[in-house]
Coordinates of C-alpha atoms and ligand atoms in Angstrom, one line a residue:
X172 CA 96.7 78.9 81.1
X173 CA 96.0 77.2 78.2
X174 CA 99.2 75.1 76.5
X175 CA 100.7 77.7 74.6
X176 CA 103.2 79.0 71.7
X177 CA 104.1 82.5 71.6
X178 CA 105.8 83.2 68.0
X179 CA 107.2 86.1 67.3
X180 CA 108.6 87.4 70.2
X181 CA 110.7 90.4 69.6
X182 CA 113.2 89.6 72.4
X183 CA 112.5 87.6 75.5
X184 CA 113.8 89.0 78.3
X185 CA 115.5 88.0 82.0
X186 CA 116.4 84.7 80.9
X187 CA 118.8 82.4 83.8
X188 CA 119.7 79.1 83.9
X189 CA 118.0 76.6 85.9
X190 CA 119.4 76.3 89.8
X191 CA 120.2 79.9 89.9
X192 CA 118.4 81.2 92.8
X193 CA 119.5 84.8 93.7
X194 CA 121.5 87.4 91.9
X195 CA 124.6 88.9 94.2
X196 CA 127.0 92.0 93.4
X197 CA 128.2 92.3 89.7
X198 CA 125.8 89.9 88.5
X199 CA 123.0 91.8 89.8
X200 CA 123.8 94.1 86.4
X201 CA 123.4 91.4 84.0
X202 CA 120.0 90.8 81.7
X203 CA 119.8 87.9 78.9
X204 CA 118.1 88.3 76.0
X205 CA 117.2 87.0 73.0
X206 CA 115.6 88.4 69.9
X207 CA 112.9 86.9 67.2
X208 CA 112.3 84.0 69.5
X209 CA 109.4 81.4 70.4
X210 CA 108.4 80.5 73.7
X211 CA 106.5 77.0 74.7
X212 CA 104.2 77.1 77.7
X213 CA 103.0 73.8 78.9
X214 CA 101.1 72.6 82.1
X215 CA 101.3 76.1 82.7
X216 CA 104.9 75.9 83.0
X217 CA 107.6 77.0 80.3
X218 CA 108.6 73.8 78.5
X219 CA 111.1 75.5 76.1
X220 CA 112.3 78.9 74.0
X221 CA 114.5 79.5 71.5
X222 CA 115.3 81.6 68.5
X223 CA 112.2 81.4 65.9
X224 CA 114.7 79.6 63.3
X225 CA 114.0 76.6 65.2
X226 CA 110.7 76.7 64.6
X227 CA 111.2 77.8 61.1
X228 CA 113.6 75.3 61.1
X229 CA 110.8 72.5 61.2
X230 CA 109.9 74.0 58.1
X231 CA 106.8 75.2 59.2
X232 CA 104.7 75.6 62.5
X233 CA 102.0 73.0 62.6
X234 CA 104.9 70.5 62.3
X235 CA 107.0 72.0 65.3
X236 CA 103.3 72.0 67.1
X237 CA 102.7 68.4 66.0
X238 CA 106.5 67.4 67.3
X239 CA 105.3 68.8 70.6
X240 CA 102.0 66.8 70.1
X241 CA 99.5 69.2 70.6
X242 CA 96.4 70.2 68.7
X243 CA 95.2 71.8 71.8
X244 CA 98.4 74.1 71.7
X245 CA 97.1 77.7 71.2
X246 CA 99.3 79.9 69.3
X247 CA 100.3 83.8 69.9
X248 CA 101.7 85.8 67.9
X249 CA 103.7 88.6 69.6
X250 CA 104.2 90.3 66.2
X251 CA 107.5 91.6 67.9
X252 CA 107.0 92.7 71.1
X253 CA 108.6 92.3 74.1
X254 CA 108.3 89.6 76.9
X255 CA 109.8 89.4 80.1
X256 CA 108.9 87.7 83.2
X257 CA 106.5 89.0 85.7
X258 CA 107.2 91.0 89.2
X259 CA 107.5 89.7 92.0
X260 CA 106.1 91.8 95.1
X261 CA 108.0 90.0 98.4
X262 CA 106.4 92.9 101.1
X263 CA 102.3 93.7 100.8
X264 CA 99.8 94.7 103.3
X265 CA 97.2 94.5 100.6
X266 CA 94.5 93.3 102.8
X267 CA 93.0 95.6 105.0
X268 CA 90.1 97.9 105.6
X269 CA 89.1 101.3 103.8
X270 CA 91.7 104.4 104.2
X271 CA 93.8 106.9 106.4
X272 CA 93.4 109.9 104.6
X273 CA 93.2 112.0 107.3
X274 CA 96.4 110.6 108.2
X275 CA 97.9 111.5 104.9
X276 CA 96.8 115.2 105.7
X277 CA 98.1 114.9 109.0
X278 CA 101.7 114.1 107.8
X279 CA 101.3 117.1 105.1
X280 CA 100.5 118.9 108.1
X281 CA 104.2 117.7 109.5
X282 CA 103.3 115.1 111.6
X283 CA 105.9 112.1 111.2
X284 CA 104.5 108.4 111.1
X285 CA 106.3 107.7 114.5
X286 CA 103.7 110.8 116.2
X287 CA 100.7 109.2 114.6
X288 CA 101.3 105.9 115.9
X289 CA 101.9 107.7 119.3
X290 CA 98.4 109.3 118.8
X291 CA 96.7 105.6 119.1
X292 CA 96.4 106.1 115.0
X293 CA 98.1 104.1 112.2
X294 CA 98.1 100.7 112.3
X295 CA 95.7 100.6 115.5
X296 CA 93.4 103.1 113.1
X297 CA 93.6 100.3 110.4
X298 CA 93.2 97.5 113.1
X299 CA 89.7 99.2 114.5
X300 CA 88.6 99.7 111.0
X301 CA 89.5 95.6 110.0
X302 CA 87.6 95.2 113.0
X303 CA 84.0 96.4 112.5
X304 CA 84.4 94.4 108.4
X305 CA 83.0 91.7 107.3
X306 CA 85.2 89.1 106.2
X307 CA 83.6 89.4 102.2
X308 CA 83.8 93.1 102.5
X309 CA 87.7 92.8 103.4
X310 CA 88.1 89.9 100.5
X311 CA 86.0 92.2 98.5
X312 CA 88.4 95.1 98.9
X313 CA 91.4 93.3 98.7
X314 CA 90.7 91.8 95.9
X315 CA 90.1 95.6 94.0
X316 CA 93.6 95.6 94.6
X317 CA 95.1 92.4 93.9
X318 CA 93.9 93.1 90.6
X319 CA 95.4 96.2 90.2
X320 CA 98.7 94.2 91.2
X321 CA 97.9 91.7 88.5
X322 CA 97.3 94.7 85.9
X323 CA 100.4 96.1 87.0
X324 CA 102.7 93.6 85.8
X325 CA 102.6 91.5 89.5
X326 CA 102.0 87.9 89.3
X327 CA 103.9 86.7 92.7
X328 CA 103.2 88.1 95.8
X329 CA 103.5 88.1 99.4
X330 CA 100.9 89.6 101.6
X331 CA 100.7 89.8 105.9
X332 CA 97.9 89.8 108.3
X333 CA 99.0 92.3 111.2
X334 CA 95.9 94.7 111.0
X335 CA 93.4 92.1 113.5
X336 CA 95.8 92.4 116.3
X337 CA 93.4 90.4 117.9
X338 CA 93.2 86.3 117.5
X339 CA 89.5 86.2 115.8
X340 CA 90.9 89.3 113.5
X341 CA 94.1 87.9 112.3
X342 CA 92.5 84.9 111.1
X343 CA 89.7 86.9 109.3
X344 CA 92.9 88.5 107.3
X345 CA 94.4 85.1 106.4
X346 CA 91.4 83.3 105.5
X347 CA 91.0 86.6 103.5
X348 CA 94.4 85.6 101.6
X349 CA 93.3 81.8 101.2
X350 CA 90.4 82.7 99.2
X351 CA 92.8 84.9 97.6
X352 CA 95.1 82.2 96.8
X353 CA 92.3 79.9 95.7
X354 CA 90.8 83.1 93.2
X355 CA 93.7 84.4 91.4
X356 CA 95.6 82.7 89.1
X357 CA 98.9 83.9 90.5
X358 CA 101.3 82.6 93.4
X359 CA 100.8 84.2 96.6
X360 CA 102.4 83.5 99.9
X361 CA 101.0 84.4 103.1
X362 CA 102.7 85.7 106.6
X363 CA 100.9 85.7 109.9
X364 CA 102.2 89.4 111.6
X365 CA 100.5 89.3 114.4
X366 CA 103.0 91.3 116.2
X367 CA 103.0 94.8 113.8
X368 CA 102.0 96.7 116.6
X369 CA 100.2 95.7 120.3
X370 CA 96.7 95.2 120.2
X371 CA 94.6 98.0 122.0
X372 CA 93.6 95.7 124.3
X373 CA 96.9 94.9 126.0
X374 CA 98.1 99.2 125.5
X375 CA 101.2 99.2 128.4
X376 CA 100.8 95.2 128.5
X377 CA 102.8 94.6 125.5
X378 CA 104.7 91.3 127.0
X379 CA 101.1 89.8 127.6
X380 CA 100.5 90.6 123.8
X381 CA 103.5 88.8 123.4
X382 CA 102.3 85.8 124.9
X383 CA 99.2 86.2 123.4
X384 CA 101.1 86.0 119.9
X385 CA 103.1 83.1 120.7
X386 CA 100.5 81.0 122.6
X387 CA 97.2 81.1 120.6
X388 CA 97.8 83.4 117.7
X389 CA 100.4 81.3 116.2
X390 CA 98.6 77.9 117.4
X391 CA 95.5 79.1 116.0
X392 CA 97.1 80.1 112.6
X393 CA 99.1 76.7 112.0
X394 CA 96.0 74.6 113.6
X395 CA 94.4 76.3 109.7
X396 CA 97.5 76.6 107.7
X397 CA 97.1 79.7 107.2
X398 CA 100.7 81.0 106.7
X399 CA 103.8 80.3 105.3
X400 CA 105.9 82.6 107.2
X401 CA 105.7 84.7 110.7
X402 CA 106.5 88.7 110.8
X403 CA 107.4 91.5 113.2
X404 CA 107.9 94.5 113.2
X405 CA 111.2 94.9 115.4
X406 CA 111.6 98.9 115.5
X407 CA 111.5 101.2 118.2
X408 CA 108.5 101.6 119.7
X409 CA 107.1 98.4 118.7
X410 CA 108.7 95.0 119.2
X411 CA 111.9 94.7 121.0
X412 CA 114.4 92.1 119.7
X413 CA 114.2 89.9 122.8
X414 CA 110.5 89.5 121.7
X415 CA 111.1 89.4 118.2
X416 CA 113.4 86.2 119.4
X417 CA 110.6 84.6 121.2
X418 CA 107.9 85.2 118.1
X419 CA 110.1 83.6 115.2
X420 CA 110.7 80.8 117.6
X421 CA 107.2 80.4 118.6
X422 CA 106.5 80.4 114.7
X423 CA 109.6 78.0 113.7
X424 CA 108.2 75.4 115.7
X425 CA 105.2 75.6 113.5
X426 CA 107.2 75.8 110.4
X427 CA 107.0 79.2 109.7
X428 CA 109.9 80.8 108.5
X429 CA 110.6 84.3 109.5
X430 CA 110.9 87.2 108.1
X431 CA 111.3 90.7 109.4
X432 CA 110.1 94.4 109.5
X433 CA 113.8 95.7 110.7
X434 CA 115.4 99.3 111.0
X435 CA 113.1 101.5 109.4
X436 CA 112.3 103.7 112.3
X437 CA 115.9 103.0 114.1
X438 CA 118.9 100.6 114.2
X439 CA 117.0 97.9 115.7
X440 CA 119.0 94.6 115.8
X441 CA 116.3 93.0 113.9
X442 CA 118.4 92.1 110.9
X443 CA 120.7 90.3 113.6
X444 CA 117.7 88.5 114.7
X445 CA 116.5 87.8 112.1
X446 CA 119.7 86.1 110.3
X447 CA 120.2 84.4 113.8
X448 CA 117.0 82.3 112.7
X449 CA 117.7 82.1 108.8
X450 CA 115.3 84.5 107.5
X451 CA 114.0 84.6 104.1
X452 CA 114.2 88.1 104.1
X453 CA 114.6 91.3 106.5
X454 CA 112.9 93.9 105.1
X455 CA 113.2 97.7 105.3
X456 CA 116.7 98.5 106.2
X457 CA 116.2 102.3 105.9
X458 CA 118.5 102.5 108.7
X459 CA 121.6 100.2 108.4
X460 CA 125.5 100.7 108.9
X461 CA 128.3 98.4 107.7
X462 CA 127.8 96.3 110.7
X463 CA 124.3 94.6 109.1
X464 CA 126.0 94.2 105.8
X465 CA 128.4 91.7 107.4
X466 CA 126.0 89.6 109.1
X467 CA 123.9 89.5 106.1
X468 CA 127.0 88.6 104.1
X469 CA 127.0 85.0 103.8
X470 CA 123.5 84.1 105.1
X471 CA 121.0 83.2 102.9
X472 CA 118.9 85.7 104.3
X473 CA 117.5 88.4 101.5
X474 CA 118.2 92.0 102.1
X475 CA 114.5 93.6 101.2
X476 CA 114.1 97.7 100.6
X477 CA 110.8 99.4 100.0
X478 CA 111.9 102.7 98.7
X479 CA 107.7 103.3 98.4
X480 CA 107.7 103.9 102.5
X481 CA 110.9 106.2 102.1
X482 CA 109.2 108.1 99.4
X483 CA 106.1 108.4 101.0
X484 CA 106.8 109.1 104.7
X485 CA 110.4 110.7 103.8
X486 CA 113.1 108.7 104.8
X487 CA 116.1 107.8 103.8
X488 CA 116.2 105.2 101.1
X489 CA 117.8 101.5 102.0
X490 CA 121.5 101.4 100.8
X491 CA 121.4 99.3 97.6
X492 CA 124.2 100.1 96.1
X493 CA 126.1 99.9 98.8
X494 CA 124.8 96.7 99.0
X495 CA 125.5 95.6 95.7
X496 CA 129.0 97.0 95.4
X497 CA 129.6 95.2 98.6
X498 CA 128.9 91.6 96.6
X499 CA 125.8 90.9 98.5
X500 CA 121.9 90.8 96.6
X501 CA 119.3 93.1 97.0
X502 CA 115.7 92.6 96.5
X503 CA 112.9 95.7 96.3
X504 CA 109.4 95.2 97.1
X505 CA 106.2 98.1 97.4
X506 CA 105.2 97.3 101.0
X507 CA 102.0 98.3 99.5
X508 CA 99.5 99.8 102.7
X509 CA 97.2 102.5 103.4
X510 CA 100.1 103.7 106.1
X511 CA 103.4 104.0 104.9
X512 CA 103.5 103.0 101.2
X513 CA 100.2 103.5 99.5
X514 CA 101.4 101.8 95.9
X515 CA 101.3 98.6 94.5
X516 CA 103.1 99.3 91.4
X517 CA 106.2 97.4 91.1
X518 CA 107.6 99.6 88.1
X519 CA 107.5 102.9 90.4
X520 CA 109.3 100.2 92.4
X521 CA 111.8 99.7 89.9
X522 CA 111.8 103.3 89.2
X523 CA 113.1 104.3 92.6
X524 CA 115.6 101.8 92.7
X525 CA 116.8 103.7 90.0
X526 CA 116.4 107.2 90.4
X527 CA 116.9 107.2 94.4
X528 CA 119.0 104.4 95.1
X529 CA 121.4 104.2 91.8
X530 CA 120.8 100.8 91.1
X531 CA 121.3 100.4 87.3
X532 CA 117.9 99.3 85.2
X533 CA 119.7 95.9 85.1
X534 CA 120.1 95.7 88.8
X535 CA 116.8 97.1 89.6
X536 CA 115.3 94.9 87.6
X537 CA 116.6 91.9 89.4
X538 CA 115.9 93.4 92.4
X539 CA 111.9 93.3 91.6
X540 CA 112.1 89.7 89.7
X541 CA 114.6 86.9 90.6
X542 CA 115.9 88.4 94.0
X543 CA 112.3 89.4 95.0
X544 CA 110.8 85.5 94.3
X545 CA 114.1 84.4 96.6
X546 CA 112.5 87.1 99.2
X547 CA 109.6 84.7 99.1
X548 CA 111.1 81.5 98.8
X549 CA 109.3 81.3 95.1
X550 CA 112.9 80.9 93.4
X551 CA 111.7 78.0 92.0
X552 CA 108.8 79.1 90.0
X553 CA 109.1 83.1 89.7
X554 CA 111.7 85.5 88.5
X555 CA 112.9 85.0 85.5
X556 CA 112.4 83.0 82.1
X557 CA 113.7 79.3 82.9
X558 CA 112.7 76.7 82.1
X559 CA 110.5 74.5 84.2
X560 CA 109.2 78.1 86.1
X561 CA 105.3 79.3 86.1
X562 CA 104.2 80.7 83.5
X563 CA 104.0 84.2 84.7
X564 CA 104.6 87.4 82.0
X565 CA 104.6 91.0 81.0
X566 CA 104.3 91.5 77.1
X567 CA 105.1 94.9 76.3
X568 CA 104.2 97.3 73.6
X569 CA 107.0 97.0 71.7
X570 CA 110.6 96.4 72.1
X571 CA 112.3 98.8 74.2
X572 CA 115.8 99.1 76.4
X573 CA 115.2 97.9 80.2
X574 CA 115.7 101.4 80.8
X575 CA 112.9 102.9 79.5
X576 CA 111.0 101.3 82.3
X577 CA 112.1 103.3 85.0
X578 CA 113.0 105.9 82.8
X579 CA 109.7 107.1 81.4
X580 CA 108.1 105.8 84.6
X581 CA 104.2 106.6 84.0
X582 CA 104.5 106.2 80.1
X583 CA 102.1 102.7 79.7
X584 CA 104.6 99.7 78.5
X585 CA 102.6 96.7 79.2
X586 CA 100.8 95.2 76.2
X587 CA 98.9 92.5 78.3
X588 CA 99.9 89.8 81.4
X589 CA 100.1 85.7 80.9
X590 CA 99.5 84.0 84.5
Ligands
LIG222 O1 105.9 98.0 106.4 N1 106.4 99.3 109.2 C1 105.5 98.7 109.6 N2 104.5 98.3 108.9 C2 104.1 98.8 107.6 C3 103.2 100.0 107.8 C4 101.9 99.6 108.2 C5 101.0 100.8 108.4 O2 101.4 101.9 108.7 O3 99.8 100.5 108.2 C6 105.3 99.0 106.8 O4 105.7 100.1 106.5
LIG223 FE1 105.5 96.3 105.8

């Protein structure tokens, strides 16, 4: 982005200090504002903001713009509107390969995602699929949606390989998200899941796959760089949390940091694993008691929901409140992927943290911005309106109440996006 002023802001919104890295309990409510303000993007970072008097204050703008020595500075006017930082997606599958629609008539038809697996379809479907296209065809289709993210308001992402399922395959998907990365003006971090389900190959073998994951999989994906974290999918009737435990280690070694698919399907001890290793996130949680509250309590591991799975296969939604009341942070994220959450849009994500799981706008809110960039170790650069973060924004159509977000969920509220 070019070095910019925006004038005129209506009211800048999700404003925190610098240092502030999550949002936990009560101050999960809490927004800043502030109305008829500037904003300064530099470097393509935010350099200041502050009430338009101080530009005004200058007595005009070309001397402010001159005191921040900068013909090249472009200047917006925002004639009022509304900005507020960008979401932050911590949990995509966007890469993969065409559709399951006949599985989403299948599960009309009453079949739950656990029978379809069971079946040989599901991920395995999408794997076969990934299989037989080309790497451009894949980049090609992913990035149809990565744009849809960015249109959507999403300008910090995550997104997981764990449709090769096969060592040639899982690298396809990563190098898929490199050229991703190197594309889109956005942040994007990549996580190798190499174990989301066991490869066809190795059906009734699944300790070989195992090994096959820890000995040349992960090798192979550090030997290229290709990821920033390592995944599994620790449920029943996929990865048990004895192998979960040799994975994240096999992927620590290569600095990977884990994170976690955990009790979606069952009470799975993945949140337990995964906090044993200092997880940036565990993700899911659909199926929790008190007990995984308490060992997430006072790690610095991120509770992640995707309410978009429990709406679309029909489970029970993640306990966020619960959560929140309890003092500890909450992040949402879509899990956007042709199986179990087919949506990339973060305000329907912000939407069900409201409507299903009670979270207050405010809390929601923080859930899909400065808790979600923690879910992704992007902190630092995403989340909110500091300064010294990426310059990464939602204008809106006009000034509104958070609420009306999630509120009037399909109503169209985004003006333009700043990456
Ligand atoms: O996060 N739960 C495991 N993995 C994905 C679903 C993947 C799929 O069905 O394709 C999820 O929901
Ligand atoms: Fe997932």
């Amino acid at each position: 982005m070019k070095d910019t002023l925006f004038v005129n802001i209506g009211r800048i919104v999700g404003i925190l200090p610098q240092g502030v890295r999550k949002l936990c309990g009560k101050d999960m409510g809490k927004v800043e504002t502030l109305d008829n303000a500037y904003l300064l993007v530099k470097r393509g970072k935010i350099a200041s903001f502050g009430p338009m008097s101080d530009v005004d204050e200058q007595n005009s703008r070309a001397v402010f713009l001159k005191k921040n020595d900068a013909e090249s500075i472009q200047v917006v006017d925002l004639s009022g509107k509304m900005l507020l930082p960008a979401f932050c997606d911590a949990h995509t599958h966007i890469v993969y390969a065409g559709d399951r629609q006949q599985e989403f008539v299948d599960k009309i038809n009453g079949l739950s995602y656990e029978e379809i697996a069971k079946r040989g379809g599901g991920i395995l479907n999408s794997a076969d699929l990934l299989h037989s296209t080309s790497e451009d065809e894949l980049f090609r289709q992913a990035s149809g949606r990565l744009e849809e993210m960015i249109s959507q308001g999403t300008l910090t992402m995550e997104i997981k390989s764990g449709y090769g399922l096969r060592t040639e395959d899982e690298l396809k998907m990563l190098r898929v998200i490199r050229r991703l990365k190197e594309k889109y003006p956005v942040t994007i971090k990549s996580t190798f899941l190499g174990a989301h389900a066991v490869g066809r190959e190795y059906a009734g073998r699944q300790d070989e796959y195992v090994d096959l994951v820890c000995n040349e999989m992960i090798p192979a994906v550090a030997s290229g760089n290709l990821a920033d974290f390592v995944d599994v999918f620790c449920d029943e009737g996929f990865f048990t949390v004895e192998q979960t435990d040799r994975i994240l280690k096999a992927g620590m070694k290569y600095g990977m940091r884990p994170k976690i698919h955990a009790n979606e399907l069952a009470v799975s001890g993945g949140v337990q694993v995964g906090v044993k290793y200092n997880a940036v996130s565990v993700d899911h949680l659909e199926r929790t008691t008190d007990v995984e509250m308490e060992v997430l309590r006072n790690s610095d591991t991120m509770p992640l929901m995707l309410p978009g799975a429990s709406f679309f296969l029909g489970m029970p939604y993640g306990r966020a409140k619960d959560y929140v009341r309890a003092g500890l942070p909450v992040a949402l994220a879509s899990d956007c992927n042709p199986g179990s959450s087919p949506s990339c849009d973060m305000r329907f994500v912000m939407a069900l943290g409201c409507i299903k799981m009670r979270l207050t706008p405010e809390e929601s809110f923080n859930a899909c911005t400065i808790n979600a960039a923690c879910a992704m170790g992007c902190e630092d650069v995403a989340g909110s309106v500091t300064v010294g973060k990426k310059a990464a924004f939602i204008v809106t159509n006009k000034v509104m109440e958070l609420g009306f977000i999630p509120y009037f969920h399909h109503t169209p509220f985004i003006d333009r996006v700043f990456a």
